[in-house]
Amino acid sequence: MALEKKTIKNILLGVTGGIAAYKCAELVRLIKKEGFQVKVVLTRNATRFITPLTMAVLSENKVYTGLFSADEEDQEIRHISLAHWADMIVIAPASANTVAKLAYGIADDLLSSTILAFEGEVVLAPAMNMVMIKNPVVKDNIRYLLQKGYYFIDTGKGSLACGDYGDGRMAEPAEILKFLNKRIARSHSLSNKKILITASATREPLDQVRFISNYSTGKMGFALAEAARKRGAEVILITGPTFLTDIVGVTTIRVNSAAEMREQVVSHFEKSDVFISAAAVADFRPVRQFAGKIKKEENDTIMLELGKNVDILKEAGEKKERQLLIGFAAEAEKLNENALSKLKSKNLDYIVVNDITREDSGFGTDTNKVSIINRKEEVTDLPLMSKNELAEYIFDLITSHFEQHNKGIIV
Ligand code: CTP
């Protein structure tokens, strides 16, 4: 999901069936007042709660309720033209049914078809019964959509990280507007910046079929790449092997070993403004790589001699001029102490410390529980959050770092 490099002017509001639909009249009024153009799509069930006429009067635009026009002369392919028109889509209220349809890519009405044909950001303000919102299937669908880059506006007390929503009541229109403004402000905040990110584990070959590696999956690095791209940055993602697929709009370079990763970082570092080293780079590699396959008949034991890999981030820290450097520290003990010494020895601006002993943090999880330490040795402990949320937090930090820097404040 990407916000194109243009200003957000047109907001498409999708209204699904639910009592909270009445609040959308106020939402349209607020969005209009903010200076945006609004077009409204009502699902069939939404029309039972609010009339197309109300929304047409408030939005000062035609309201759409179906894929096809009743007028045979009207040849418009609505879901495509609406997807082209919109800069951002907001669904409020978003019913459990619509959430499920989006999670499965079902396109059986105008709203769901438009969303599939849309490349920008989609924001959902769910509203449903308090038991439904806690239903594991609904929670899974929300979690899945969060991972796919959809945004959710919390219904209440629950934590977004685990898709655990509060009472199921839709956020108030003013809150929704606040969220939209925040997203829109962020969308161009890094448009002149080049961001280099490493992700996932590296593989250090033993022979042609075996390797030494670790459990890193690349989720954090990919979440960072996605968040940077959403803010308009030019992003180069150098990743070790991962099941994750390329992100549209991000230059993804796939490598295997630490040596290959280093080579790519070296060739892109100089032109970058920010380097975030989220990869779990193998510290050691087999000194000797056996040709073909090591055969067990020929060997009862094998001595593996491991040599140290270059510390890619440390090397970047030595070369750094204007670049902002952010490292990750995977720690099992003395978290802050170890992380701080890495921040200093690698000449970093920030280090994100991960407690790898926690089940909900570190390799392969969808959530992270981290602290962030800066050069002044200030520690910010963050609550458990999804990797997408952490990525957003890190880019908020980067954005404010640049803003301060532009004002001449040393951070
Ligand atoms: N890193 C790197 N190149 C390496 C090793 C680590 O770029 N060869 C980077 C990681 O991407 C991370 C940071 O350095 O941003 C810290 O990595 P971590 O594995 O926590 O620490 P190490 O420096 O490898 O030290 P140790 O494994 O002994 O804790």
Short mmCIF file of C-alpha atoms and ligand atoms in Angstrom, two decimals:
data_model
loop_
_atom_site.label_atom_id
_atom_site.label_comp_id
_atom_site.label_asym_id
_atom_site.label_seq_id
_atom_site.Cartn_x
_atom_site.Cartn_y
_atom_site.Cartn_z
CA MET A 1 0.00 0.00 0.00
CA ALA A 2 1.58 3.26 -1.02
CA LEU A 3 0.68 6.86 -0.85
CA GLU A 4 1.71 8.24 -4.20
CA LYS A 5 4.00 11.22 -4.28
CA LYS A 6 1.14 13.65 -4.64
CA THR A 7 -0.89 15.54 -2.15
CA ILE A 8 -3.89 13.82 -0.73
CA LYS A 9 -6.96 15.57 -2.11
CA ASN A 10 -9.57 12.90 -2.62
CA ILE A 11 -10.82 10.67 0.14
CA LEU A 12 -13.16 7.81 -0.62
CA LEU A 13 -15.29 6.89 2.36
CA GLY A 14 -16.67 3.37 2.43
CA VAL A 15 -19.56 2.83 4.81
CA THR A 16 -20.56 -0.70 5.74
CA GLY A 17 -23.60 -1.96 7.62
CA GLY A 18 -23.69 -1.14 11.31
CA ILE A 19 -25.38 1.25 13.67
CA ALA A 20 -22.24 3.41 13.74
CA ALA A 21 -22.98 4.30 10.11
CA TYR A 22 -24.95 7.29 11.41
CA LYS A 23 -21.66 8.78 12.67
CA CYS A 24 -20.42 8.93 9.08
CA ALA A 25 -22.55 11.93 8.34
CA GLU A 26 -20.45 13.83 10.87
CA LEU A 27 -17.25 12.27 9.51
CA VAL A 28 -18.03 13.47 5.98
CA ARG A 29 -18.71 16.95 7.32
CA LEU A 30 -15.38 17.01 9.18
CA ILE A 31 -13.36 15.67 6.24
CA LYS A 32 -14.96 18.25 3.90
CA LYS A 33 -14.25 21.02 6.39
CA GLU A 34 -10.59 20.01 6.33
CA GLY A 35 -10.54 20.79 2.62
CA PHE A 36 -10.67 17.28 1.11
CA GLN A 37 -13.00 16.06 -1.62
CA VAL A 38 -15.13 13.14 -0.44
CA LYS A 39 -16.97 10.48 -2.36
CA VAL A 40 -19.02 7.92 -0.49
CA VAL A 41 -19.62 4.25 -1.26
CA LEU A 42 -22.38 2.62 0.78
CA THR A 43 -22.66 -1.15 0.95
CA ARG A 44 -26.15 -2.62 0.61
CA ASN A 45 -26.43 -3.06 4.38
CA ALA A 46 -25.16 0.46 5.05
CA THR A 47 -28.16 1.87 3.16
CA ARG A 48 -30.38 0.38 5.88
CA PHE A 49 -28.69 2.63 8.45
CA ILE A 50 -28.06 5.81 6.49
CA THR A 51 -29.54 7.12 3.27
CA PRO A 52 -27.57 7.85 0.09
CA LEU A 53 -29.32 11.23 0.00
CA THR A 54 -27.86 12.30 3.38
CA MET A 55 -24.37 11.37 2.24
CA ALA A 56 -24.82 12.99 -1.18
CA VAL A 57 -25.91 16.28 0.38
CA LEU A 58 -23.06 16.30 2.89
CA SER A 59 -20.33 15.15 0.49
CA GLU A 60 -21.67 17.33 -2.35
CA ASN A 61 -20.93 14.38 -4.60
CA LYS A 62 -22.70 11.45 -6.15
CA VAL A 63 -23.03 8.51 -3.73
CA TYR A 64 -22.32 4.99 -5.00
CA THR A 65 -24.18 1.93 -3.84
CA GLY A 66 -23.47 -0.71 -6.47
CA LEU A 67 -20.97 -1.90 -9.06
CA PHE A 68 -23.26 -0.96 -11.93
CA SER A 69 -25.32 2.08 -12.70
CA ALA A 70 -29.07 1.71 -13.24
CA ASP A 71 -28.60 3.93 -16.26
CA GLU A 72 -27.74 1.72 -19.25
CA GLU A 73 -26.05 4.64 -20.99
CA ASP A 74 -23.60 4.90 -18.09
CA GLN A 75 -20.66 2.71 -19.16
CA GLU A 76 -18.37 3.67 -16.29
CA ILE A 77 -16.38 0.83 -14.68
CA ARG A 78 -16.99 2.17 -11.23
CA HIS A 79 -14.54 0.27 -9.07
CA ILE A 80 -11.69 1.21 -11.39
CA SER A 81 -12.61 4.86 -11.78
CA LEU A 82 -13.18 5.27 -8.03
CA ALA A 83 -9.84 3.55 -7.28
CA HIS A 84 -8.13 5.99 -9.66
CA TRP A 85 -9.94 8.98 -8.20
CA ALA A 86 -9.14 8.22 -4.56
CA ASP A 87 -5.87 9.19 -2.88
CA MET A 88 -6.88 7.39 0.29
CA ILE A 89 -9.73 5.07 1.28
CA VAL A 90 -11.36 5.12 4.69
CA ILE A 91 -13.87 2.50 5.78
CA ALA A 92 -15.99 3.60 8.70
CA PRO A 93 -17.61 1.70 10.15
CA ALA A 94 -15.80 -1.44 8.98
CA SER A 95 -17.92 -4.50 9.76
CA ALA A 96 -16.54 -7.94 10.60
CA ASN A 97 -17.79 -9.08 7.21
CA THR A 98 -15.89 -6.39 5.30
CA VAL A 99 -12.74 -7.02 7.33
CA ALA A 100 -13.00 -10.73 6.43
CA LYS A 101 -13.63 -10.00 2.76
CA LEU A 102 -10.55 -7.77 2.56
CA ALA A 103 -8.42 -10.38 4.31
CA TYR A 104 -9.44 -12.96 1.71
CA GLY A 105 -9.40 -10.67 -1.33
CA ILE A 106 -13.12 -11.15 -1.99
CA ALA A 107 -14.53 -8.58 -4.41
CA ASP A 108 -18.26 -9.13 -4.50
CA ASP A 109 -19.50 -5.55 -4.24
CA LEU A 110 -18.39 -2.04 -5.20
CA LEU A 111 -16.46 -1.27 -2.01
CA SER A 112 -14.47 -4.52 -1.85
CA SER A 113 -13.75 -4.41 -5.61
CA THR A 114 -12.57 -0.79 -5.40
CA ILE A 115 -10.18 -1.64 -2.59
CA LEU A 116 -8.64 -4.49 -4.55
CA ALA A 117 -8.11 -2.10 -7.46
CA PHE A 118 -6.61 0.58 -5.23
CA GLU A 119 -2.87 1.06 -4.59
CA GLY A 120 -2.96 3.69 -1.84
CA GLU A 121 -3.52 3.51 1.89
CA VAL A 122 -6.66 1.99 3.35
CA VAL A 123 -7.72 2.97 6.85
CA LEU A 124 -10.37 0.99 8.70
CA ALA A 125 -12.39 2.08 11.70
CA PRO A 126 -13.99 -1.16 12.81
CA ALA A 127 -17.29 -1.31 14.63
CA MET A 128 -18.86 -4.50 15.80
CA ASN A 129 -20.39 -6.27 18.71
CA MET A 130 -18.04 -6.69 21.69
CA VAL A 131 -18.04 -10.48 21.39
CA MET A 132 -17.46 -10.38 17.64
CA ILE A 133 -14.43 -8.11 17.94
CA LYS A 134 -12.82 -10.61 20.31
CA ASN A 135 -13.61 -13.57 18.07
CA PRO A 136 -10.29 -15.26 17.19
CA VAL A 137 -11.18 -15.34 13.50
CA VAL A 138 -11.87 -11.59 13.44
CA LYS A 139 -8.68 -10.97 15.40
CA ASP A 140 -6.70 -13.08 12.93
CA ASN A 141 -8.18 -11.16 10.00
CA ILE A 142 -7.27 -7.82 11.59
CA ARG A 143 -3.77 -9.03 12.36
CA TYR A 144 -3.36 -10.27 8.79
CA LEU A 145 -4.54 -6.96 7.32
CA LEU A 146 -2.22 -5.03 9.65
CA GLN A 147 0.65 -7.08 8.28
CA LYS A 148 -0.47 -6.28 4.74
CA GLY A 149 -0.19 -2.57 5.51
CA TYR A 150 -3.83 -1.69 6.21
CA TYR A 151 -4.38 0.76 9.05
CA PHE A 152 -6.85 0.24 11.86
CA ILE A 153 -8.23 2.86 14.19
CA ASP A 154 -8.63 1.25 17.56
CA THR A 155 -12.13 0.85 18.92
CA GLY A 156 -11.16 1.38 22.48
CA LYS A 157 -8.92 -0.01 25.11
CA GLY A 158 -7.40 -2.95 23.24
CA SER A 159 -3.87 -3.09 21.98
CA LEU A 160 -3.39 -2.89 18.24
CA ALA A 161 -0.38 -5.19 18.35
CA CYS A 162 -2.35 -8.33 19.03
CA GLY A 163 -5.48 -7.23 17.22
CA ASP A 164 -7.16 -7.21 20.60
CA TYR A 165 -9.74 -4.50 20.42
CA GLY A 166 -11.72 -2.96 23.25
CA ASP A 167 -15.46 -2.77 23.23
CA GLY A 168 -16.07 -2.82 19.48
CA ARG A 169 -17.43 0.72 19.35
CA MET A 170 -16.24 2.76 16.37
CA ALA A 171 -13.80 5.57 17.09
CA GLU A 172 -15.43 9.01 17.15
CA PRO A 173 -15.36 10.96 13.84
CA ALA A 174 -13.00 13.59 15.32
CA GLU A 175 -10.58 10.82 16.30
CA ILE A 176 -10.77 9.31 12.80
CA LEU A 177 -10.03 12.72 11.28
CA LYS A 178 -7.06 13.15 13.61
CA PHE A 179 -5.71 9.78 12.51
CA LEU A 180 -6.13 10.67 8.82
CA ASN A 181 -4.37 14.00 9.24
CA LYS A 182 -1.49 12.28 10.99
CA ARG A 183 -1.13 9.72 8.19
CA ILE A 184 -1.31 12.37 5.51
CA ALA A 185 1.29 14.52 7.24
CA ARG A 186 3.58 11.51 7.42
CA SER A 187 3.15 10.53 3.79
CA HIS A 188 5.77 12.94 2.41
CA SER A 189 7.90 13.42 5.46
CA LEU A 190 10.87 11.55 3.95
CA SER A 191 10.32 12.26 0.28
CA ASN A 192 13.84 13.55 -0.36
CA LYS A 193 15.60 10.86 1.64
CA LYS A 194 17.39 7.70 0.59
CA ILE A 195 17.02 4.89 3.12
CA LEU A 196 19.15 1.78 3.14
CA ILE A 197 17.88 -1.18 5.16
CA THR A 198 19.24 -4.67 5.74
CA ALA A 199 16.96 -7.53 6.76
CA SER A 200 16.79 -11.21 7.63
CA ALA A 201 19.54 -13.71 8.35
CA THR A 202 22.56 -14.42 6.23
CA ARG A 203 23.57 -17.95 5.20
CA GLU A 204 27.19 -18.98 5.48
CA PRO A 205 27.83 -22.00 3.26
CA LEU A 206 29.54 -25.15 4.48
CA ASP A 207 29.27 -26.93 1.17
CA GLN A 208 26.93 -26.55 -1.77
CA VAL A 209 23.84 -27.71 0.13
CA ARG A 210 24.43 -26.75 3.77
CA PHE A 211 24.84 -23.52 5.62
CA ILE A 212 25.08 -21.87 9.04
CA SER A 213 22.37 -19.34 9.76
CA ASN A 214 19.96 -18.08 12.44
CA TYR A 215 16.22 -17.75 13.01
CA SER A 216 15.74 -14.20 11.72
CA THR A 217 12.91 -14.01 9.16
CA GLY A 218 13.26 -10.44 7.90
CA LYS A 219 9.87 -9.25 9.20
CA MET A 220 11.31 -6.22 11.00
CA GLY A 221 13.44 -5.09 8.05
CA PHE A 222 10.53 -5.49 5.63
CA ALA A 223 8.21 -3.56 7.99
CA LEU A 224 10.80 -0.77 8.07
CA ALA A 225 11.09 -0.74 4.27
CA GLU A 226 7.31 -0.51 3.92
CA ALA A 227 7.05 2.29 6.48
CA ALA A 228 9.83 4.27 4.78
CA ARG A 229 8.23 3.89 1.38
CA LYS A 230 4.91 5.09 2.75
CA ARG A 231 6.62 8.30 3.79
CA GLY A 232 7.85 8.91 0.28
CA ALA A 233 11.48 7.83 0.80
CA GLU A 234 13.58 6.07 -1.82
CA VAL A 235 14.22 2.69 -0.23
CA ILE A 236 16.86 0.05 -0.89
CA LEU A 237 16.29 -3.16 1.02
CA ILE A 238 19.13 -5.66 1.12
CA THR A 239 17.82 -8.90 2.45
CA GLY A 240 19.10 -12.34 3.24
CA PRO A 241 16.92 -15.32 2.33
CA THR A 242 13.30 -14.91 3.46
CA PHE A 243 9.81 -16.09 2.57
CA LEU A 244 8.72 -12.45 2.37
CA THR A 245 7.91 -11.12 -1.08
CA ASP A 246 9.14 -7.89 -2.68
CA ILE A 247 7.37 -4.68 -1.67
CA VAL A 248 6.11 -2.63 -4.59
CA GLY A 249 8.13 0.58 -4.81
CA VAL A 250 11.07 -0.73 -2.79
CA THR A 251 14.30 -1.78 -4.53
CA THR A 252 14.89 -5.21 -3.04
CA ILE A 253 18.29 -6.84 -3.41
CA ARG A 254 18.45 -10.47 -2.34
CA VAL A 255 21.71 -11.87 -1.03
CA ASN A 256 22.84 -15.02 0.76
CA SER A 257 26.01 -14.54 2.74
CA ALA A 258 27.29 -11.75 4.98
CA ALA A 259 30.00 -11.07 2.40
CA GLU A 260 27.36 -10.51 -0.31
CA MET A 261 25.34 -8.31 2.04
CA ARG A 262 28.42 -6.26 2.85
CA GLU A 263 29.25 -5.78 -0.82
CA GLN A 264 25.75 -4.38 -1.48
CA VAL A 265 25.79 -2.14 1.61
CA VAL A 266 29.18 -0.76 0.63
CA SER A 267 27.96 0.11 -2.85
CA HIS A 268 24.79 1.89 -1.62
CA PHE A 269 25.90 3.41 1.67
CA GLU A 270 27.53 6.58 0.42
CA LYS A 271 24.41 7.84 -1.36
CA SER A 272 22.14 7.02 1.59
CA ASP A 273 20.84 9.40 4.22
CA VAL A 274 19.87 6.67 6.66
CA PHE A 275 21.15 3.16 7.17
CA ILE A 276 19.10 0.81 9.34
CA SER A 277 20.82 -2.46 10.01
CA ALA A 278 18.01 -4.84 10.94
CA ALA A 279 19.68 -7.95 9.52
CA ALA A 280 20.90 -10.68 11.81
CA VAL A 281 24.23 -10.96 10.07
CA ALA A 282 26.17 -14.12 10.87
CA ASP A 283 29.22 -13.16 12.89
CA PHE A 284 31.19 -16.19 11.68
CA ARG A 285 31.50 -18.20 8.47
CA PRO A 286 33.18 -21.51 7.71
CA VAL A 287 36.73 -20.72 6.68
CA ARG A 288 36.68 -23.49 4.15
CA GLN A 289 33.75 -24.15 1.86
CA PHE A 290 33.68 -27.79 0.75
CA ALA A 291 33.15 -28.35 -2.96
CA GLY A 292 30.01 -30.33 -3.77
CA LYS A 293 28.52 -32.15 -0.76
CA ILE A 294 30.32 -33.35 2.34
CA LYS A 295 29.89 -37.15 2.28
CA LYS A 296 29.26 -38.96 5.55
CA GLU A 297 31.01 -42.17 4.41
CA GLU A 298 34.23 -40.27 4.11
CA ASN A 299 34.01 -38.45 7.46
CA ASP A 300 33.22 -39.66 10.98
CA THR A 301 33.77 -36.21 12.40
CA ILE A 302 34.27 -32.86 10.76
CA MET A 303 36.25 -30.01 12.19
CA LEU A 304 34.65 -26.71 11.37
CA GLU A 305 36.89 -23.72 11.49
CA LEU A 306 34.98 -20.47 11.59
CA GLY A 307 36.34 -17.09 10.65
CA LYS A 308 34.89 -13.75 11.68
CA ASN A 309 32.74 -11.85 9.20
CA VAL A 310 33.19 -8.15 8.69
CA ASP A 311 30.86 -6.17 10.93
CA ILE A 312 28.90 -4.37 8.21
CA LEU A 313 27.36 -1.80 10.54
CA LYS A 314 30.63 -1.05 12.28
CA GLU A 315 32.29 -0.49 8.93
CA ALA A 316 29.47 1.92 7.99
CA GLY A 317 29.97 3.69 11.33
CA GLU A 318 33.62 4.24 10.50
CA LYS A 319 32.81 5.71 7.08
CA LYS A 320 29.78 7.70 8.15
CA GLU A 321 29.60 11.38 7.26
CA ARG A 322 26.06 12.78 7.16
CA GLN A 323 24.33 9.39 7.44
CA LEU A 324 22.04 8.57 10.30
CA LEU A 325 22.85 5.09 11.59
CA ILE A 326 20.44 2.81 13.41
CA GLY A 327 21.40 -0.61 14.66
CA PHE A 328 19.51 -3.41 16.32
CA ALA A 329 20.87 -5.35 19.25
CA ALA A 330 19.65 -8.86 19.93
CA GLU A 331 20.38 -9.43 23.59
CA ALA A 332 19.63 -12.10 26.15
CA GLU A 333 21.11 -10.36 29.20
CA LYS A 334 22.36 -6.94 30.37
CA LEU A 335 20.26 -5.53 27.55
CA ASN A 336 20.89 -1.81 27.82
CA GLU A 337 24.50 -2.14 28.88
CA ASN A 338 25.40 -4.38 25.93
CA ALA A 339 23.38 -2.29 23.51
CA LEU A 340 25.01 0.93 24.65
CA SER A 341 28.47 -0.48 24.11
CA LYS A 342 27.40 -1.50 20.56
CA LEU A 343 26.04 2.00 19.95
CA LYS A 344 29.41 3.46 20.92
CA SER A 345 31.70 0.94 19.24
CA LYS A 346 29.73 1.10 15.96
CA ASN A 347 29.30 4.90 16.06
CA LEU A 348 25.48 4.70 15.84
CA ASP A 349 22.86 7.37 16.39
CA TYR A 350 20.26 5.00 17.79
CA ILE A 351 20.17 1.37 18.80
CA VAL A 352 17.02 -0.68 19.12
CA VAL A 353 17.41 -3.31 21.82
CA ASN A 354 15.51 -6.53 21.52
CA ASP A 355 15.06 -8.99 24.37
CA ILE A 356 15.46 -12.32 22.59
CA THR A 357 14.48 -14.32 25.68
CA ARG A 358 10.85 -13.14 25.35
CA GLU A 359 8.51 -15.28 23.26
CA ASP A 360 6.74 -12.23 21.81
CA SER A 361 9.90 -10.44 20.74
CA GLY A 362 12.79 -10.99 18.36
CA PHE A 363 13.21 -13.60 15.64
CA GLY A 364 10.16 -14.63 13.67
CA THR A 365 7.51 -12.98 15.86
CA ASP A 366 5.01 -10.40 14.60
CA THR A 367 5.55 -8.25 17.68
CA ASN A 368 8.56 -6.70 19.36
CA LYS A 369 9.26 -5.40 22.84
CA VAL A 370 12.18 -3.02 22.58
CA SER A 371 13.99 -0.08 24.08
CA ILE A 372 15.67 2.58 22.00
CA ILE A 373 18.90 4.22 23.13
CA ASN A 374 20.31 7.40 21.63
CA ARG A 375 23.79 8.93 21.64
CA LYS A 376 23.02 10.82 24.81
CA GLU A 377 22.48 7.41 26.41
CA GLU A 378 18.78 8.18 26.94
CA VAL A 379 16.72 5.01 27.04
CA THR A 380 13.12 4.89 25.82
CA ASP A 381 11.27 1.73 26.83
CA LEU A 382 8.49 0.98 24.38
CA PRO A 383 5.48 -1.24 25.06
CA LEU A 384 4.90 -4.48 23.16
CA MET A 385 3.88 -3.53 19.64
CA SER A 386 3.60 -5.01 16.17
CA LYS A 387 6.69 -4.79 13.98
CA ASN A 388 4.72 -2.43 11.69
CA GLU A 389 3.99 -0.13 14.60
CA LEU A 390 7.62 -0.23 15.70
CA ALA A 391 8.67 0.64 12.16
CA GLU A 392 6.34 3.66 12.24
CA TYR A 393 7.77 4.68 15.61
CA ILE A 394 11.33 4.46 14.31
CA PHE A 395 10.48 6.62 11.30
CA ASP A 396 8.73 9.17 13.51
CA LEU A 397 12.01 9.33 15.41
CA ILE A 398 14.02 9.69 12.20
CA THR A 399 11.69 12.40 10.89
CA SER A 400 11.95 14.42 14.08
CA HIS A 401 15.73 13.89 14.09
CA PHE A 402 15.93 15.48 10.63
CA GLU A 403 13.56 18.28 11.63
CA GLN A 404 15.70 19.11 14.67
CA HIS A 405 18.83 18.87 12.56
CA ASN A 406 17.40 21.29 9.99
CA LYS A 407 16.74 23.73 12.81
CA GLY A 408 20.40 23.40 13.80
CA ILE A 409 19.66 21.50 16.99
CA ILE A 410 22.17 18.76 17.74
CA VAL A 411 20.37 15.57 18.63
N1 CTP B 1 25.80 -6.36 12.43
C1 CTP B 1 26.40 -6.18 11.19
N2 CTP B 1 27.35 -7.04 10.73
C2 CTP B 1 27.75 -8.07 11.49
C3 CTP B 1 27.17 -8.28 12.77
C4 CTP B 1 26.18 -7.41 13.20
O1 CTP B 1 26.02 -5.23 10.47
N3 CTP B 1 28.67 -8.88 11.03
C5 CTP B 1 24.78 -5.40 12.89
C6 CTP B 1 23.40 -5.98 13.08
O2 CTP B 1 22.64 -5.81 11.89
C7 CTP B 1 22.84 -5.13 14.20
C8 CTP B 1 24.05 -4.79 15.03
O3 CTP B 1 25.18 -4.98 14.19
O4 CTP B 1 22.26 -3.94 13.74
C9 CTP B 1 24.21 -5.59 16.29
O5 CTP B 1 24.12 -6.96 16.00
P1 CTP B 1 24.14 -8.06 17.16
O6 CTP B 1 24.06 -9.42 16.51
O7 CTP B 1 23.17 -7.70 18.22
O8 CTP B 1 25.56 -7.84 17.80
P2 CTP B 1 27.00 -8.15 17.37
O9 CTP B 1 27.69 -6.85 17.07
O10 CTP B 1 27.04 -9.18 16.28
O11 CTP B 1 27.61 -8.73 18.71
P3 CTP B 1 27.20 -10.08 19.52
O12 CTP B 1 26.64 -11.03 18.50
O13 CTP B 1 28.51 -10.52 20.08
O14 CTP B 1 26.20 -9.66 20.56
#
